[in-house]
XYZ file of C-alpha atoms in Angstrom:
366
model
C -52.372 55.078 -45.909
C -53.256 51.977 -43.892
C -52.955 51.824 -40.116
C -49.876 49.613 -40.419
C -48.246 52.141 -42.732
C -49.090 54.922 -40.308
C -47.631 52.896 -37.448
C -44.451 52.323 -39.434
C -44.142 56.051 -40.133
C -44.715 56.950 -36.490
C -42.128 54.401 -35.358
C -39.447 56.240 -37.337
C -40.246 59.587 -35.685
C -39.367 58.874 -32.078
C -37.786 62.290 -31.440
C -40.800 64.140 -32.907
C -43.110 62.156 -30.631
C -40.978 62.965 -27.579
C -41.151 66.673 -28.432
C -44.951 66.496 -28.500
C -44.991 64.571 -25.219
C -42.694 67.144 -23.594
C -44.926 70.028 -24.705
C -48.267 68.379 -23.868
C -49.967 69.101 -20.562
C -51.724 65.722 -20.537
C -51.449 62.480 -22.485
C -54.415 60.409 -23.667
C -52.644 57.186 -22.778
C -52.713 54.584 -19.988
C -50.947 55.827 -16.868
C -47.941 53.478 -17.134
C -47.312 54.370 -20.797
C -47.710 58.076 -20.083
C -45.254 57.860 -17.195
C -42.631 56.102 -19.358
C -43.007 58.671 -22.140
C -42.723 61.579 -19.704
C -39.528 60.210 -18.180
C -37.998 59.552 -21.602
C -38.918 63.025 -22.868
C -37.470 64.620 -19.734
C -34.195 62.733 -20.185
C -33.714 64.035 -23.734
C -35.462 67.423 -23.773
C -35.213 68.987 -20.308
C -32.982 72.110 -20.079
C -29.378 71.097 -19.460
C -25.923 72.623 -19.179
C -24.817 70.037 -21.767
C -26.894 71.523 -24.601
C -24.341 70.682 -27.292
C -24.393 66.992 -26.350
C -28.189 67.172 -26.274
C -28.441 68.698 -29.755
C -26.029 66.152 -31.265
C -27.839 63.240 -29.597
C -31.278 64.326 -30.888
C -29.904 64.941 -34.396
C -28.298 61.480 -34.450
C -31.526 59.841 -33.220
C -33.449 61.547 -36.060
C -30.922 60.392 -38.662
C -31.156 56.797 -37.452
C -34.981 56.945 -37.156
C -34.891 55.624 -33.603
C -38.317 54.674 -32.290
C -39.797 55.453 -28.873
C -38.781 52.029 -27.559
C -35.130 52.623 -28.467
C -35.086 56.123 -26.981
C -36.724 54.850 -23.784
C -34.052 52.157 -23.512
C -31.258 54.741 -23.943
C -32.808 56.989 -21.278
C -33.293 54.085 -18.890
C -29.798 52.677 -19.260
C -28.207 56.121 -18.873
C -29.676 56.666 -15.393
C -27.029 54.430 -13.805
C -24.296 56.912 -14.839
C -23.963 59.559 -12.128
C -21.605 61.952 -13.919
C -23.721 64.326 -16.122
C -21.066 64.673 -18.825
C -20.547 60.922 -19.132
C -24.324 60.414 -19.098
C -24.757 62.676 -22.144
C -21.758 61.120 -23.885
C -23.408 57.751 -23.344
C -26.730 58.976 -24.808
C -25.026 60.620 -27.775
C -23.068 57.500 -28.709
C -26.156 55.293 -28.521
C -28.285 57.746 -30.501
C -25.551 57.632 -33.152
C -25.747 53.819 -33.213
C -27.912 52.612 -36.093
C -29.997 49.472 -35.886
C -32.825 47.878 -33.962
C -33.583 48.322 -30.271
C -31.883 44.993 -29.563
C -28.758 46.151 -31.391
C -28.677 49.426 -29.446
C -29.221 47.482 -26.208
C -26.129 45.350 -26.892
C -24.110 48.499 -27.605
C -25.386 50.014 -24.342
C -24.172 47.010 -22.366
C -20.679 47.347 -23.842
C -20.578 51.101 -23.241
C -21.699 50.781 -19.625
C -18.635 48.645 -18.902
C -16.519 51.591 -20.042
C -18.478 54.365 -18.333
C -19.339 52.364 -15.191
C -16.658 49.675 -14.762
C -17.686 47.133 -12.116
C -15.891 47.635 -8.788
C -13.142 45.165 -8.029
C -14.431 42.575 -5.635
C -12.590 42.222 -2.345
C -11.549 38.874 -0.951
C -13.787 37.654 1.848
C -17.060 35.924 2.572
C -20.641 36.600 3.586
C -23.592 34.736 5.080
C -27.217 34.956 3.920
C -29.928 33.569 6.187
C -32.977 31.868 4.644
C -34.980 30.772 7.677
C -33.804 27.253 8.399
C -31.213 27.410 5.604
C -28.045 29.469 5.247
C -25.998 30.365 2.176
C -22.264 31.014 2.439
C -20.443 32.789 -0.386
C -16.713 33.432 -0.697
C -14.673 35.671 -2.975
C -11.003 35.131 -3.775
C -8.481 34.698 -6.621
C -10.133 32.763 -9.444
C -7.521 29.999 -9.661
C -7.554 29.348 -5.890
C -11.343 29.372 -5.708
C -11.458 26.927 -8.618
C -9.242 24.552 -6.639
C -11.566 24.821 -3.638
C -14.671 24.294 -5.754
C -13.152 21.249 -7.458
C -12.618 19.663 -4.030
C -15.910 20.740 -2.447
C -18.551 20.631 -5.187
C -19.487 16.951 -4.786
C -20.513 17.465 -1.122
C -19.840 21.012 0.169
C -21.096 20.341 3.724
C -18.897 17.269 4.121
C -15.939 19.223 2.765
C -16.521 22.124 5.164
C -16.824 19.782 8.137
C -13.846 17.666 7.094
C -10.221 18.336 6.291
C -10.978 21.017 3.658
C -7.983 19.836 1.662
C -7.590 21.188 -1.870
C -5.531 20.196 -4.841
C -4.654 22.361 -7.844
C -7.354 22.105 -10.478
C -6.257 20.032 -13.428
C -5.151 22.035 -16.437
C -6.308 20.032 -19.431
C -4.507 20.012 -22.754
C -7.666 21.397 -24.377
C -6.580 24.996 -23.728
C -6.535 27.290 -26.748
C -3.390 29.415 -26.822
C -3.067 31.729 -29.802
C 0.327 31.941 -31.445
C 1.177 35.493 -30.241
C 0.391 34.469 -26.649
C 2.428 31.277 -27.009
C 5.417 33.305 -28.225
C 5.066 35.686 -25.277
C 5.103 32.750 -22.859
C 8.236 31.422 -24.578
C 9.826 34.861 -24.255
C 9.345 34.754 -20.490
C 6.371 37.148 -20.371
C 3.847 34.569 -19.206
C 2.587 36.744 -16.341
C 0.970 39.068 -18.897
C -1.046 36.293 -20.580
C -4.496 35.282 -19.311
C -5.737 31.846 -20.356
C -9.185 30.321 -19.830
C -9.366 27.029 -17.946
C -12.063 24.441 -18.471
C -13.211 24.869 -14.846
C -14.235 28.491 -15.479
C -11.207 30.181 -13.911
C -8.431 32.079 -15.652
C -4.729 31.481 -15.265
C -1.569 33.271 -16.380
C 0.796 31.695 -18.841
C 3.491 31.513 -16.170
C 1.113 29.806 -13.733
C 0.191 27.306 -16.453
C 3.855 26.345 -16.744
C 4.240 26.117 -12.962
C 1.173 23.913 -12.507
C 2.070 21.694 -15.421
C 5.535 21.075 -14.010
C 4.671 21.283 -10.291
C 7.205 19.485 -8.130
C 9.974 19.785 -10.696
C 11.708 22.560 -8.737
C 13.493 24.660 -11.319
C 12.790 24.310 -15.003
C 13.732 26.225 -18.130
C 11.803 26.906 -21.319
C 13.905 26.191 -24.394
C 13.185 28.002 -27.650
C 14.018 25.882 -30.722
C 16.107 28.706 -32.211
C 17.054 31.069 -29.360
C 17.765 28.422 -26.749
C 16.900 28.984 -23.054
C 14.549 31.950 -22.743
C 13.267 31.889 -19.162
C 13.765 30.091 -15.871
C 10.560 29.413 -13.930
C 10.679 28.706 -10.215
C 8.137 27.030 -8.025
C 7.351 28.720 -4.674
C 5.670 25.904 -2.740
C 7.758 23.106 -1.267
C 6.979 19.692 -2.696
C 6.016 16.740 -0.500
C 9.521 15.300 -0.901
C 11.125 18.576 0.140
C 8.902 18.785 3.228
C 9.972 15.279 4.258
C 13.602 16.358 3.982
C 12.923 19.425 6.143
C 11.104 17.304 8.734
C 14.134 15.031 8.930
C 16.209 18.066 9.875
C 13.857 19.135 12.655
C 10.621 17.615 13.894
C 9.331 20.940 15.240
C 9.210 24.624 14.381
C 12.820 25.802 14.045
C 12.240 28.950 16.130
C 13.883 28.654 19.560
C 11.610 27.281 22.293
C 8.687 26.680 19.923
C 7.147 23.226 20.206
C 4.702 23.302 17.291
C 5.082 19.991 15.389
C 6.406 19.956 11.834
C 3.022 18.860 10.500
C 1.605 22.259 11.529
C 4.514 24.277 10.135
C 5.100 26.126 6.876
C 8.117 25.840 4.602
C 10.008 29.104 5.143
C 12.506 30.543 2.629
C 15.680 31.684 4.414
C 16.465 33.924 1.463
C 13.073 35.323 0.475
C 11.508 33.900 -2.660
C 10.765 37.448 -3.827
C 14.499 38.208 -3.649
C 15.523 35.219 -5.704
C 15.691 32.564 -3.006
C 15.236 29.054 -4.378
C 12.628 26.552 -3.245
C 15.241 24.033 -2.172
C 15.782 22.368 1.233
C 19.113 24.126 1.698
C 17.290 27.485 1.527
C 14.321 26.436 3.679
C 13.318 25.457 7.167
C 10.027 24.744 8.929
C 8.352 27.531 10.917
C 4.911 27.639 12.481
C 2.583 30.260 10.970
C 3.221 32.726 13.812
C 7.014 32.589 13.718
C 6.957 32.603 9.929
C 5.033 35.890 10.096
C 7.406 37.617 12.551
C 10.672 36.321 11.085
C 12.899 39.277 10.207
C 10.713 41.919 11.904
C 12.564 44.554 13.984
C 13.525 43.184 17.343
C 12.466 39.600 16.576
C 15.520 38.062 14.937
C 15.533 35.829 11.889
C 16.391 32.313 10.755
C 19.534 31.537 8.758
C 21.716 28.588 7.796
C 25.266 28.726 9.119
C 27.730 26.115 7.898
C 24.869 23.837 6.955
C 22.913 24.171 10.224
C 19.695 26.079 10.901
C 20.151 28.859 13.443
C 18.225 31.765 14.887
C 20.103 35.082 14.711
C 19.412 37.489 17.589
C 17.939 40.877 16.612
C 21.211 42.757 17.117
C 23.027 40.516 14.659
C 20.420 39.833 12.008
C 21.520 42.606 9.642
C 25.169 41.612 9.954
C 24.363 37.973 9.195
C 21.896 38.198 6.335
C 24.498 36.849 3.927
C 25.098 33.705 5.994
C 21.848 32.194 4.753
C 23.365 31.126 1.423
C 23.345 27.354 1.327
C 26.454 27.091 -0.831
C 28.704 28.835 1.687
C 31.850 26.725 2.177
C 32.661 25.230 5.551
C 35.544 27.439 6.723
C 36.552 24.978 9.391
C 37.008 22.247 6.795
C 39.015 24.533 4.487
C 41.333 25.634 7.288
C 40.275 29.304 7.261
C 38.824 31.057 10.274
C 35.157 31.946 10.095
C 34.782 35.713 10.165
C 31.008 35.490 10.456
C 31.216 33.061 13.370
C 33.838 35.202 15.134
C 31.780 38.360 14.686
C 28.724 36.620 16.059
C 30.440 35.302 19.181
C 32.493 38.391 20.029
C 30.246 41.331 19.120
C 26.672 40.235 18.844
C 26.171 37.120 20.878
C 26.120 33.614 19.466
C 23.396 32.372 17.149
C 21.042 29.756 18.553
C 21.429 26.561 16.550
C 18.112 24.743 16.308
C 18.707 22.489 13.305
C 20.223 19.032 13.387
C 23.999 19.017 13.252
C 25.807 17.140 10.490
C 26.723 14.526 13.071
C 25.079 13.980 16.391
C 21.662 14.845 17.772
C 19.766 18.091 17.384
C 21.205 20.822 19.590
C 19.320 21.724 22.739
C 17.036 24.705 22.451
C 16.651 27.241 25.240
């Protein structure tokens, strides 16, 4: 038998070699090789409370004629698994995987994702100092970060020092949507579909529809056979809607607040999460602070009463939640008395009107 034939025979007997290494008091090998063999032998042959897993793993490695290199890879990759039972399950499955060391390595990478799933990254940022240079890194939702990167990548420093404006990343038509996913989107289940964008981010099927038809307000998907299948709503106010809100009030609508409209957010009087529409009749402008406290206990809330924006005092906010509907008829015009208005004035104090009246100037604010 030639040396190459002997080498080929030895390569197929990785488990037998590990048994000899484990039993030997010294190894006639270079120190680094001896150390690797000792660690691999200890991983597979040391006494363990998981002896059944150990026996099955060694038997599978013998059947597949795994070499020392493959067994060393399995032992090395298994060290990142802290749970002893999962660690032996990992070794057993890889020992039962036939093929080359490269093939077993690919299987190990897939298995590690199952046994050691990567922790979910939290939103935030960090700074790394490099002497005279500094690296900033940020983590956030993929679609939003893609928008930021699209705006900043040409000159990040200029973007950071400037307005830092972003625009939704363009969704190109070269997006592959398989037929089952397309049918799910048509059925109104777009939130469950993840699609790859050409900028590296992922997006849901519903978000794809919203971005494609941004600014259209409300829109419906029509199935060629079943007819309308889902109504998608857009949450953010369009530029035209903001201009309409600014015409109603040039400042934050909260009483006594003087923050200009340009620094305000479009607030839904009936919450978007509760079905409120992104329409000027259901919105007003609030600064970030008053938008955050609106509706909290003891703070009051904004509403629209007979077409005008008003602040409802805390004692009356629960009683007046229903007034915010924009389609409420004007009781004065129809000749009927306004129960809501009467209740407000007599029992709970009058609302503070801060929006522009239908005729005349904006009411004074305390």
